Coordinates of C-alpha atoms and ligand atoms in Angstrom, one line a residue:
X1 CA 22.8 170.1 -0.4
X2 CA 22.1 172.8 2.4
X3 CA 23.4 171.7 5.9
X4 CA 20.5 171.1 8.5
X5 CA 17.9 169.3 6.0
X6 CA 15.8 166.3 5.8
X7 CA 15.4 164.2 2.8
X8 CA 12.7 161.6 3.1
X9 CA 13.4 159.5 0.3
X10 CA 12.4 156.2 -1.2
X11 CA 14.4 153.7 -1.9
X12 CA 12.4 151.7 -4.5
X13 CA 11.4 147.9 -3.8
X14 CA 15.0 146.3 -3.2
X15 CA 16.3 145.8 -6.7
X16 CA 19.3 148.3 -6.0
X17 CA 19.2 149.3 -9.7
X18 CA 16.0 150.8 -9.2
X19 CA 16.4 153.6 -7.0
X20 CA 16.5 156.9 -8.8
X21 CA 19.2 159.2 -9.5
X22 CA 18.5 161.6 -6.9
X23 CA 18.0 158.9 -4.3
X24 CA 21.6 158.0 -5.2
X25 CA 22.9 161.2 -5.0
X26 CA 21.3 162.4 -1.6
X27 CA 22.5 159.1 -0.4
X28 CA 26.4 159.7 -1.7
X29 CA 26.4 163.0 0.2
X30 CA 24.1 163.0 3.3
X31 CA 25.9 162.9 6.9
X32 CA 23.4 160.7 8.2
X33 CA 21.4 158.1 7.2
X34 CA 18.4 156.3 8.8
X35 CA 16.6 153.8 7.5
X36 CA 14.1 151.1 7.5
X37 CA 14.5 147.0 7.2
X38 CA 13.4 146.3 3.4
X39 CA 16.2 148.6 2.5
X40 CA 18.7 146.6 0.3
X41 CA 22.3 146.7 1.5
X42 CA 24.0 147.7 -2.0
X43 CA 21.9 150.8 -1.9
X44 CA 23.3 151.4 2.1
X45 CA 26.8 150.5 0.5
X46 CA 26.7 154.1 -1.4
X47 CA 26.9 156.1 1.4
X48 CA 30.6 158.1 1.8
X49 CA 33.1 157.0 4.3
X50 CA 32.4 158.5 7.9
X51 CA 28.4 159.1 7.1
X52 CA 26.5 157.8 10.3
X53 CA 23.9 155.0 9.4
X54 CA 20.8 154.7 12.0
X55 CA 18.7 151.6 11.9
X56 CA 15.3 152.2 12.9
X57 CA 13.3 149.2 11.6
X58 CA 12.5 146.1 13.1
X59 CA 15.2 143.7 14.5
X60 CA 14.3 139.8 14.7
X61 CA 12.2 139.4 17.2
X62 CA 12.0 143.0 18.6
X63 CA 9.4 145.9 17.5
X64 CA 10.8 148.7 15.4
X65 CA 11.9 152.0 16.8
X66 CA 8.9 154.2 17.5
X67 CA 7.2 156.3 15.1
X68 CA 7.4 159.3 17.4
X69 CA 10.7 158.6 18.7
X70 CA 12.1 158.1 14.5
X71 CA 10.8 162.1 14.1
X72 CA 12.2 163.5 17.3
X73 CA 16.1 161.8 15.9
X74 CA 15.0 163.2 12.6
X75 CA 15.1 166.5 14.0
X76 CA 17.9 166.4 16.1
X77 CA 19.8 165.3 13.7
X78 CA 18.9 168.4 11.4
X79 CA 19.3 171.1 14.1
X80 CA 22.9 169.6 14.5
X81 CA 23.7 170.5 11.3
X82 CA 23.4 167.1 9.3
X83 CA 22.1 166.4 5.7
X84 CA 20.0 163.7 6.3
X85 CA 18.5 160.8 4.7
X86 CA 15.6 159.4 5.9
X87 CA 15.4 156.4 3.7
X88 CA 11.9 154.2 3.2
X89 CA 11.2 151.2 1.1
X90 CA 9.2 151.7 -2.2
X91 CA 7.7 155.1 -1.9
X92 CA 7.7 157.5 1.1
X93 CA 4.2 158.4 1.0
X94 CA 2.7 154.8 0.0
X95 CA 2.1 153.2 3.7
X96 CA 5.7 154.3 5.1
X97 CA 4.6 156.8 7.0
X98 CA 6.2 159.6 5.3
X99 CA 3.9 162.2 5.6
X100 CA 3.7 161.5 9.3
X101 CA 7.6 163.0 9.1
X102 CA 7.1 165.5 6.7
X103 CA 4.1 167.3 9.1
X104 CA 6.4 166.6 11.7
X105 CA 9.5 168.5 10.0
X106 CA 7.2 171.1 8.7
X107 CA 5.7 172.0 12.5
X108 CA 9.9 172.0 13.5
X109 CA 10.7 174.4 11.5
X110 CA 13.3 172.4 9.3
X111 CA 13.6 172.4 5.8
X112 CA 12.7 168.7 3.8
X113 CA 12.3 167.2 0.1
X114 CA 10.5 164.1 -0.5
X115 CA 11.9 161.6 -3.2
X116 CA 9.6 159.3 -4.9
X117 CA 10.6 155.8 -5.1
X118 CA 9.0 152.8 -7.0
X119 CA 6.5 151.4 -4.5
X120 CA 6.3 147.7 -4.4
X121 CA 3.3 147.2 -5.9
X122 CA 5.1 149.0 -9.2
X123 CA 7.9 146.8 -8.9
X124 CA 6.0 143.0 -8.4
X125 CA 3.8 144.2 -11.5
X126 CA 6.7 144.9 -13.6
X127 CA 8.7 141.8 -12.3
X128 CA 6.0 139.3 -12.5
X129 CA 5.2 140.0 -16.0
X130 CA 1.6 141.4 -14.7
X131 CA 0.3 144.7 -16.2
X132 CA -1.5 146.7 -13.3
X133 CA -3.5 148.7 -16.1
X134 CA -4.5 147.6 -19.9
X135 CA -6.7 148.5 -22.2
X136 CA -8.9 146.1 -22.4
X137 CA -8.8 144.7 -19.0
X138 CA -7.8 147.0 -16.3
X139 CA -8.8 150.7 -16.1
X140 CA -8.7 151.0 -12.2
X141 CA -5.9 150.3 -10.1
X142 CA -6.4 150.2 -6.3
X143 CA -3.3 149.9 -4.1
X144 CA -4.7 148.7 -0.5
X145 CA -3.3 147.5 2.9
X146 CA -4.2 144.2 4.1
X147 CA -2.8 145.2 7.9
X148 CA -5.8 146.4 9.9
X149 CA -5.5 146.1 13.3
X150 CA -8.4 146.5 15.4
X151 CA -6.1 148.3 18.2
X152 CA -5.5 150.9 15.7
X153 CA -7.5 154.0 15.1
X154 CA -6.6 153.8 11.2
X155 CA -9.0 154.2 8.7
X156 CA -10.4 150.8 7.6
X157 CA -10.5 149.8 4.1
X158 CA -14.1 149.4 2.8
X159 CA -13.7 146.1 1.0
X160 CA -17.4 145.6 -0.2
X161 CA -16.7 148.7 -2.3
X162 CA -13.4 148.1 -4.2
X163 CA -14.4 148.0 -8.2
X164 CA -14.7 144.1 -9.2
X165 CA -14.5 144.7 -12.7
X166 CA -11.9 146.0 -15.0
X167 CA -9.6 146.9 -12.0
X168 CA -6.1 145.1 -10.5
X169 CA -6.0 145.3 -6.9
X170 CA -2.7 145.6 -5.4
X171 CA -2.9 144.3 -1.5
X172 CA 0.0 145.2 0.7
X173 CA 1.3 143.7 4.4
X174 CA -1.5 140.9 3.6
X175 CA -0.3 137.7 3.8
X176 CA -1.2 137.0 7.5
X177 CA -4.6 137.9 6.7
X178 CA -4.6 136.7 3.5
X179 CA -7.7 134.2 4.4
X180 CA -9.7 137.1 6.1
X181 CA -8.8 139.6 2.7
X182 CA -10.0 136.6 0.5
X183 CA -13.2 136.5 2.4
X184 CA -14.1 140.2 2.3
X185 CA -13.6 140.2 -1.7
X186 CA -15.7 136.7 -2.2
X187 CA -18.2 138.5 0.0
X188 CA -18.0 141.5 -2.0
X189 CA -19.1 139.8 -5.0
X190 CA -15.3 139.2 -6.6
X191 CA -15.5 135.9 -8.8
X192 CA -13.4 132.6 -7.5
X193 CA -12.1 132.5 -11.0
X194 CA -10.5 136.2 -10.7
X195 CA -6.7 135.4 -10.9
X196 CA -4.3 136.2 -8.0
X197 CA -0.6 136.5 -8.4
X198 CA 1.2 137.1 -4.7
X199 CA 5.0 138.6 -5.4
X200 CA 7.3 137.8 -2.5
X201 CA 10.3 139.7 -2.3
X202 CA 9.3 141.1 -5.6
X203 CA 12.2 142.4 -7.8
X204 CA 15.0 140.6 -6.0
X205 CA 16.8 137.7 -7.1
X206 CA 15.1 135.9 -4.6
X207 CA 11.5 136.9 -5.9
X208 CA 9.1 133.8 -5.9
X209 CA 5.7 133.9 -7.7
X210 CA 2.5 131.9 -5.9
X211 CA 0.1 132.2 -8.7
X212 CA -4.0 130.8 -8.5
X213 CA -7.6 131.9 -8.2
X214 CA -9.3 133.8 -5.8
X215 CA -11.3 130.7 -4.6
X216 CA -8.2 128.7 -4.0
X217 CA -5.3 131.2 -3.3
X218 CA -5.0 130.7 0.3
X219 CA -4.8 127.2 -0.3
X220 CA -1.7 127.5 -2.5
X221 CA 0.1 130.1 -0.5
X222 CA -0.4 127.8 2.3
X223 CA 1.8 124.8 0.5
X224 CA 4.1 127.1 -0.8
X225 CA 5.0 129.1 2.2
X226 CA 4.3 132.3 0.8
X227 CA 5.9 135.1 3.7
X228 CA 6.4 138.8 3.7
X229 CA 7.1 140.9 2.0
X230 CA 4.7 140.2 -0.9
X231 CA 2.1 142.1 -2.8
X232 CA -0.9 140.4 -3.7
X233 CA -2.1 141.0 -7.1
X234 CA -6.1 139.9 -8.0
X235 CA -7.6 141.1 -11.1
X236 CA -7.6 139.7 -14.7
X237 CA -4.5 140.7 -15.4
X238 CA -2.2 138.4 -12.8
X239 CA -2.8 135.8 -15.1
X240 CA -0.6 137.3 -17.7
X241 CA 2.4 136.0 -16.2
X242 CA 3.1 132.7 -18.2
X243 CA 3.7 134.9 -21.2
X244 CA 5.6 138.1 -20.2
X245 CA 7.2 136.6 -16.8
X246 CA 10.3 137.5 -18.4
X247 CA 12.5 137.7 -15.1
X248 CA 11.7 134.7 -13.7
X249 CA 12.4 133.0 -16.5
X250 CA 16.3 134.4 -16.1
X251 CA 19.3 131.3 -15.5
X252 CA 19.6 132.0 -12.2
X253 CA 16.9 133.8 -10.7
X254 CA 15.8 132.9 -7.0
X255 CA 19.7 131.8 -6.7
X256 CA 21.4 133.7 -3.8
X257 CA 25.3 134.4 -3.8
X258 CA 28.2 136.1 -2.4
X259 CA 30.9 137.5 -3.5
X260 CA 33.8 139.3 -2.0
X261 CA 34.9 142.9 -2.9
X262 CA 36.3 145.9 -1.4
X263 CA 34.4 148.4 0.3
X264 CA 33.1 151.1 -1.9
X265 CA 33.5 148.8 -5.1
X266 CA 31.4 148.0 -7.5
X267 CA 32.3 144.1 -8.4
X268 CA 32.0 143.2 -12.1
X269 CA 30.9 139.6 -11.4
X270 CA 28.2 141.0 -9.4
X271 CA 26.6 143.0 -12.1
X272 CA 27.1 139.6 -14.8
X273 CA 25.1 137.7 -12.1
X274 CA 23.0 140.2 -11.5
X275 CA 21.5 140.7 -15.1
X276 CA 21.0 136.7 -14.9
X277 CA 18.5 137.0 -12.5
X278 CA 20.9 136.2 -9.2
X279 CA 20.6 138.1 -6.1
X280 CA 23.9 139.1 -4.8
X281 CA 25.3 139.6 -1.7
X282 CA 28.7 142.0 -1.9
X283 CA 30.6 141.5 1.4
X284 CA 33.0 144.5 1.9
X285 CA 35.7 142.3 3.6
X286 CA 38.4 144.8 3.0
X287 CA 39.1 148.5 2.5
X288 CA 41.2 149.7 0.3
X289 CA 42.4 153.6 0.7
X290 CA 45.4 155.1 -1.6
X291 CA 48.7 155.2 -0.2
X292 CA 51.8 156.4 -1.4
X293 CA 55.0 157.8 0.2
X294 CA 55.3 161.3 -1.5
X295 CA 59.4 161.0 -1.7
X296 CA 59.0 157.6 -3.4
X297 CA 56.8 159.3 -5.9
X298 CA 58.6 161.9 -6.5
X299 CA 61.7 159.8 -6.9
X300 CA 59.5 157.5 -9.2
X301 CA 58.5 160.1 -11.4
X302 CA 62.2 162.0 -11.8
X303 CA 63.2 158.5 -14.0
X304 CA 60.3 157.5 -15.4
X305 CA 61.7 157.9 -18.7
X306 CA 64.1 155.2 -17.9
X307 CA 61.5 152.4 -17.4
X308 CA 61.4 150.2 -19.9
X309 CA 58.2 148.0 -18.2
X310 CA 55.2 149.1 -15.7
X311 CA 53.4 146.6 -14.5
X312 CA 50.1 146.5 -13.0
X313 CA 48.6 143.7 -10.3
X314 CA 45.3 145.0 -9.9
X315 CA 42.8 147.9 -10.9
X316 CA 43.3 149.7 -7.9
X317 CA 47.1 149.9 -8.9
X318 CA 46.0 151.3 -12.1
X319 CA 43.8 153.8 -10.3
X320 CA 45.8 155.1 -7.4
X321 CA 48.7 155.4 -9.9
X322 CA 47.2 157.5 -12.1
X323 CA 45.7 159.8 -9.3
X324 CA 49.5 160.3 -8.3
X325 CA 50.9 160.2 -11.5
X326 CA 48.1 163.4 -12.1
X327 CA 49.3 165.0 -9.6
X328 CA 52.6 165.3 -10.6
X329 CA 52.2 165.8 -14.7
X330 CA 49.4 167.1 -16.3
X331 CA 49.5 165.6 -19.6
X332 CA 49.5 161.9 -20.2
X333 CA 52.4 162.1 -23.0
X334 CA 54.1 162.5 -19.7
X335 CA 54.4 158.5 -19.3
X336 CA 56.3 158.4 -22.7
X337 CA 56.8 155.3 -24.7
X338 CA 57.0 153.1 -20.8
X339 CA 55.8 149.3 -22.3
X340 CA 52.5 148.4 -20.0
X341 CA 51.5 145.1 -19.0
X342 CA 48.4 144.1 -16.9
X343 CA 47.4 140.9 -14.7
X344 CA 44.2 140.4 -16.5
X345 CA 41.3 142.5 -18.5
X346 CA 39.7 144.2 -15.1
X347 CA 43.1 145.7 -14.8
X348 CA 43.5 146.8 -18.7
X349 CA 39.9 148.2 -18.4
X350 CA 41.1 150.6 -16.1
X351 CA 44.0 151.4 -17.6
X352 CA 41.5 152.2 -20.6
X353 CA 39.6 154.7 -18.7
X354 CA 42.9 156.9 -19.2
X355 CA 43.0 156.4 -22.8
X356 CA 46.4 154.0 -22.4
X357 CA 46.3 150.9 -24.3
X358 CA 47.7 148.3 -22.4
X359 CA 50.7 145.8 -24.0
X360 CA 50.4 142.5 -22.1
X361 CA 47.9 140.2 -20.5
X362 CA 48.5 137.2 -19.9
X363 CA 45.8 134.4 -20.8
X364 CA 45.5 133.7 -16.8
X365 CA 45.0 136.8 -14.8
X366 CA 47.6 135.7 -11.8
X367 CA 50.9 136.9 -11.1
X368 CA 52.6 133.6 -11.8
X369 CA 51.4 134.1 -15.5
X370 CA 51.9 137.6 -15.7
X371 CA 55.6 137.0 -14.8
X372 CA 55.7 134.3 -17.9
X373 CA 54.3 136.6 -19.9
X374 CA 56.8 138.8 -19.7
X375 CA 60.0 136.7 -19.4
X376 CA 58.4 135.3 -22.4
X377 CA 59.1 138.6 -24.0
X378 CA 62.6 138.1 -23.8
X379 CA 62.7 141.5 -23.0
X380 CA 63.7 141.4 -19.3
X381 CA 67.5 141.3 -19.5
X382 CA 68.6 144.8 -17.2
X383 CA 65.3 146.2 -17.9
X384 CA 63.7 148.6 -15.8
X385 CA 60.6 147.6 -14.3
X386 CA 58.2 149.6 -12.4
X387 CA 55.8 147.0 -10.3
X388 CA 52.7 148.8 -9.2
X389 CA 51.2 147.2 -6.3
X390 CA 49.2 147.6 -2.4
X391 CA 51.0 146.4 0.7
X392 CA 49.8 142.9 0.3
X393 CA 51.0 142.5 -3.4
X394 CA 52.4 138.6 -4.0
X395 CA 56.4 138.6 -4.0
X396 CA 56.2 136.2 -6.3
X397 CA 56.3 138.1 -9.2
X398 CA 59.2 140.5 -8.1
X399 CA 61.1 137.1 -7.4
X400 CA 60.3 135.8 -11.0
X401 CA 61.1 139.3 -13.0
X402 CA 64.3 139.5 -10.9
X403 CA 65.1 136.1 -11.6
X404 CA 64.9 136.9 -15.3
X405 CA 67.4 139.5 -14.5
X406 CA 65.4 142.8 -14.6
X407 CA 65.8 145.9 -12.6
X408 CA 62.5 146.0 -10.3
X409 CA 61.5 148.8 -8.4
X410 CA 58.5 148.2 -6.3
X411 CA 55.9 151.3 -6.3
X412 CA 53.2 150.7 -3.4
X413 CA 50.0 152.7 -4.1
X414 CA 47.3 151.6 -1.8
X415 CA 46.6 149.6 1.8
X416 CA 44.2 147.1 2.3
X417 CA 43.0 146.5 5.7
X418 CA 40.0 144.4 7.0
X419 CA 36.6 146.0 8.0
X420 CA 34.2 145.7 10.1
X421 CA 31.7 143.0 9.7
X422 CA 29.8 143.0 12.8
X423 CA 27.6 146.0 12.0
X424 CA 27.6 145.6 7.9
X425 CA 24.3 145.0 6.7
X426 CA 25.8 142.8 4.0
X427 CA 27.1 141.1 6.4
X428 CA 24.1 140.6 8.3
X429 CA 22.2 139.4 5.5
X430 CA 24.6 136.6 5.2
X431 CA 24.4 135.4 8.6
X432 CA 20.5 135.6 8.8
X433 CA 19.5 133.9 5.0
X434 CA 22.9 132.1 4.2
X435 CA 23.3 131.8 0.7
X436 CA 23.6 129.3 -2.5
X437 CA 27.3 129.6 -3.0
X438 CA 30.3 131.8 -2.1
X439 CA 32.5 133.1 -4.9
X440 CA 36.1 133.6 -4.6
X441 CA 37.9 135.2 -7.1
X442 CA 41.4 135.5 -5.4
X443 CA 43.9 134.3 -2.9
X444 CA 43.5 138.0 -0.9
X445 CA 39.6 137.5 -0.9
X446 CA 39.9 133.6 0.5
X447 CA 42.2 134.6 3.4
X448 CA 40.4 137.7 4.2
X449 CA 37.1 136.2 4.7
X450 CA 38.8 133.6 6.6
X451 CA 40.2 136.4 8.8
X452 CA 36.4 137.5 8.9
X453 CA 34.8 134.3 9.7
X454 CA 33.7 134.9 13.8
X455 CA 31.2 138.0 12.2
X456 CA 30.0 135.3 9.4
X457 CA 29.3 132.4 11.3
X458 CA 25.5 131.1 9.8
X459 CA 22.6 131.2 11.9
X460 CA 20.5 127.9 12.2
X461 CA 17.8 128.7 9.2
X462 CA 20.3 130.1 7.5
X463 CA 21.0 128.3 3.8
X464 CA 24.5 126.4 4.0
X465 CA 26.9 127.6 0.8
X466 CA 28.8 125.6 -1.3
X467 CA 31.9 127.6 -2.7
X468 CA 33.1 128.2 -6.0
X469 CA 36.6 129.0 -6.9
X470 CA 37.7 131.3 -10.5
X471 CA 41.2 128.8 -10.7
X472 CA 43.9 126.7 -9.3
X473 CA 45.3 129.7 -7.3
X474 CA 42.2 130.1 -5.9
X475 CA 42.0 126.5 -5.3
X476 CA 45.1 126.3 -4.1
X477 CA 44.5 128.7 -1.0
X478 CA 41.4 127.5 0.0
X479 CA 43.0 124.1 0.2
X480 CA 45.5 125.7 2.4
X481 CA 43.0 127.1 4.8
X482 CA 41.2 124.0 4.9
X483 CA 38.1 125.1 3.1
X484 CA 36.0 122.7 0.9
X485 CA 35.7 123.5 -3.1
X486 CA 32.6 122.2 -4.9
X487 CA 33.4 123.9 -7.9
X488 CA 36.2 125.4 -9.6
X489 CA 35.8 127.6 -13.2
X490 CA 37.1 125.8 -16.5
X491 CA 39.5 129.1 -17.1
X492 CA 40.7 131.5 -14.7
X493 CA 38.5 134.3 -15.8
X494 CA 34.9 135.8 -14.8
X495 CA 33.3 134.9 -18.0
X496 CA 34.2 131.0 -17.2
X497 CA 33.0 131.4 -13.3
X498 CA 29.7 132.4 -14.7
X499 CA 29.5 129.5 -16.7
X500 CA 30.5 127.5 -13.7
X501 CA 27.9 128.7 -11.7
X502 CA 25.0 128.9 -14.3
X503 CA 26.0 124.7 -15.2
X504 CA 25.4 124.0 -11.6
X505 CA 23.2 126.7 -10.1
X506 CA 21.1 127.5 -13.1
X507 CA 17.3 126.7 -13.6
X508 CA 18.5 124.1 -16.2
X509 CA 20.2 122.0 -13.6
X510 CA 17.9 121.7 -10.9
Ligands
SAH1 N1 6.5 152.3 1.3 C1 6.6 150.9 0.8 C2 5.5 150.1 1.5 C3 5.8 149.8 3.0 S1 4.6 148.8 3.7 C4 6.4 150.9 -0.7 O1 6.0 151.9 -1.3 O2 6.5 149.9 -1.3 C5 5.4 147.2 3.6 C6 4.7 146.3 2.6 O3 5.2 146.7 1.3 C7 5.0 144.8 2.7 O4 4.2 144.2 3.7 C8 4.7 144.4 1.3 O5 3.4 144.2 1.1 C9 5.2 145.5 0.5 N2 6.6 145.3 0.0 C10 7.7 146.1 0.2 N3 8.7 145.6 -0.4 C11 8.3 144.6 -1.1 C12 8.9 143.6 -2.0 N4 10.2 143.7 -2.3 N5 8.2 142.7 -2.5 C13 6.9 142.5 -2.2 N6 6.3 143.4 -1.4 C14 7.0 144.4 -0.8

């Protein structure tokens, strides 16, 4: 990617999963980023540490950053050197103004690409089971804005003209005017019958459907508080939806959650809630960066031979290990015939990644069970065992092994510290909407978001969560910080949590 470029890119309609592959990559790698409100914070999550994010859309209550004054950064920016990202919702040149930039960046003098995203309108059809061409039925598709202002010198849309038959219009930024729009196309000789499918906050978990007629749409949008962002869908074809609807018909779609992870990680239990449907909201609470004191490592390495255990808490363990462990040896025969035990599956999946098959789990994935595991082994007795932990790792399980008489040498491999919340657009999310539940998953994430709570605190529409908890440990330290538990998984693992939360989240138990 050259130095001193712009890259106006789309970043699809919010589902993150749907932006492409050289979205993701410009995104990884630019310097700066600047981008627009619909923008999803997962995809703003894949930026590099130290890349300078610029919010240029609208805050609540306060207009967005001015067209002219978005170019003139855009420029700057470039002719200090940056890669930049200028990232748009849906499509760059479907009403986002991207071509507005590009002339701009073309008269400067600086070099540009322009990445195609999936437009809304692309997305709601897709996610609302509504086919925006077919065969029989639709052989025009018309994508039109509903937002004319009469202060604006924009072209107006020439609604007595749009094709009535055979055709699926697609109407963006219209649900404020959504009576005046229905007017112009009744006028226009469009049947009350036609069928109209308005797609809020289409492709996200939180996507909500208002389906009806053309005679009696505004009506129903009315009672069911249809808002933006939607699409509005009218043709024959929006009535297709009770058959191939297939994502809202998903466990938990329309549910909101969070969960907590680590910056820069991608959490397993969001991707299982995901694919049911759920929106999910990932709050970084912590960062986690390798760290490992190069004599310890070396001294490590010299005996490894002599360790007859090594035992890893987490999957970062595994993964800052290795990197050092690579940096010493170049071969993994290196590790020799070291017996390898792991708190739970995450971990052993990592440890997979390197083609090492791991010896233990324990059924629980805590460090109280891990230990029992492995005094149960009966193996313990002056055995050498290397404990591969962070700076926060629980004592508790160096207390237990030494207990059970092993040699334990403690090998610390990463830091976690706390972010910072107050600018996260995770975060932010949170604070504005609220969500359905919050999901813990371990003692570290309870007490960090309890160390994060002043940036958390709810606003007033905000929706209140209840919390979930994977198992007793869990439990255990929300009790201790005073935090209510509505519901606590059957078995300590993410499989049972899911469960949990489809029982008393899902569509079924509503
Ligand atoms: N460039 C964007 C459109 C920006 S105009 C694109 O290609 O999609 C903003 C309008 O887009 C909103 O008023 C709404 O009509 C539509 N829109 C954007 N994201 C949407 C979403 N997730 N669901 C429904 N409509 C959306």
């Amino acid at each position: 990617m050259p130095k001193g470029a712009v890259y106006l890119v789309g970043a699809g309609p919010g589902n993150p999963g749907l932006i492409t592959v050289r979205a993701k990559e410009l995104i990884e790698s630019c310097d700066t980023l600047i981008y627009d409100s619909l923008v999803h914070p997962a995809v703003l999550a894949l930026q590099k540490v130290g890349c300078e994010q610029i919010f240029v859309g609208k805050k609540s209550g306060c207009h967005s950053v001015p067209q002219s004054e978005i170019q003139t950064l855009l420029v700057a920016k470039a002719k200090e050197g940056k890669r930049v990202v200028r990232l748009k919702g849906g499509d760059p040149f479907i009403f986002g103004r991207g071509s507005e930039e590009a002339l701009y960046l073309h008269r400067e003098g600086i070099d540009f690409e322009i990445v195609p995203g999936i437009t809304a309108a692309i997305g709601a059809g897709a996610f609302s089971g509504t086919p925006l061409t077919q065969r029989n039925s639709s052989s025009t598709l018309v994508i039109v804005t509903g937002h004319e202002d009469p202060e604006k010198p924009e072209a107006s849309v020439d609604w007595a003209n749009i094709p009535r038959t055979n055709s699926t219009l697609c109407v963006y930024m219209g649900v404020s005017r959504l009576d005046s729009i229905v007017g112009s196309l009744l006028e226009a000789g469009f049947k009350d019958s036609t069928p109209v499918a308005c797609v809020e906050w289409a492709t996200l978990g939180c996507q909500r459907v208002c389906r009806g007629v053309l005679g009696t749409i505004c009506g129903d949008a009315k009672q069911f508080r249809l808002s933006s962002p939607a699409v509005i869908i009218i043709g024959e074809n929006a009535g297709m939806g009770d058959e191939i609807s297939w994502f809202e018909s998903r466990p938990l779609q329309g549910r909101r959650f969070v969960v907590t992870r680590s910056q820069g990680q991608a959490s397993e239990l969001s991707e299982k809630l995901e694919l049911l449907g759920a929106e999910v909201i990932g709050l970084p609470l912590i960062s986690i960066t390798k760290n490992v004191d190069e004599q310890t490592r070396d001294d490590i390495f010299a005996e490894l031979a002599s360790y007859d255990w090594v035992v890893f808490s987490s999957p970062n363990g595994v993964r800052y290990f290795f990197e050092a462990f690579f940096e010493k040896f170049e071969d993994i025969r290196s590790l020799g015939f070291i017996r390898i035990a792991a708190v739970g599956k995450s971990t052993a999946k990592e440890i997979k990644k390197f083609y090492v098959t791991t010896d233990l789990i324990p059924d629980e994935a805590n460090a109280e069970s891990l230990a029992d595991a492995l005094v149960a082994t009966d193996s313990l007795d002056s055995a050498k065992v290397l404990l591969v932990t962070g700076n926060l790792g629980r004592d508790i399980l160096l207390k237990k092994l030494e207990e059970a008489r092993a040699i334990v040498d403690r090998f610390e491999v990463y830091q976690t510290q706390p972010t910072d919340l107050s600018s996260d657009p995770a975060a932010k999310v949170f604070r504005e909407q609220g969500a359905d539940a919050i999901l813990f998953t371990s003692s570290s994430g309870v007490k960090s978001f309890v160390d994060q709570a002043k940036d958390l605190v709810l606003g007033a529409d905000a929706i209140r969560p209840k919390t979930v908890s994977i198992g007793p440990i869990t439990s255990a330290s929300m009790e201790q910080f005073g935090m209510p538990r509505n519901f606590q998984a059957k078995e300590a693992s993410l499989d049972s949590l899911v469960d949990e939360i489809v029982r008393n989240f899902g569509k079924d138990s509503k």
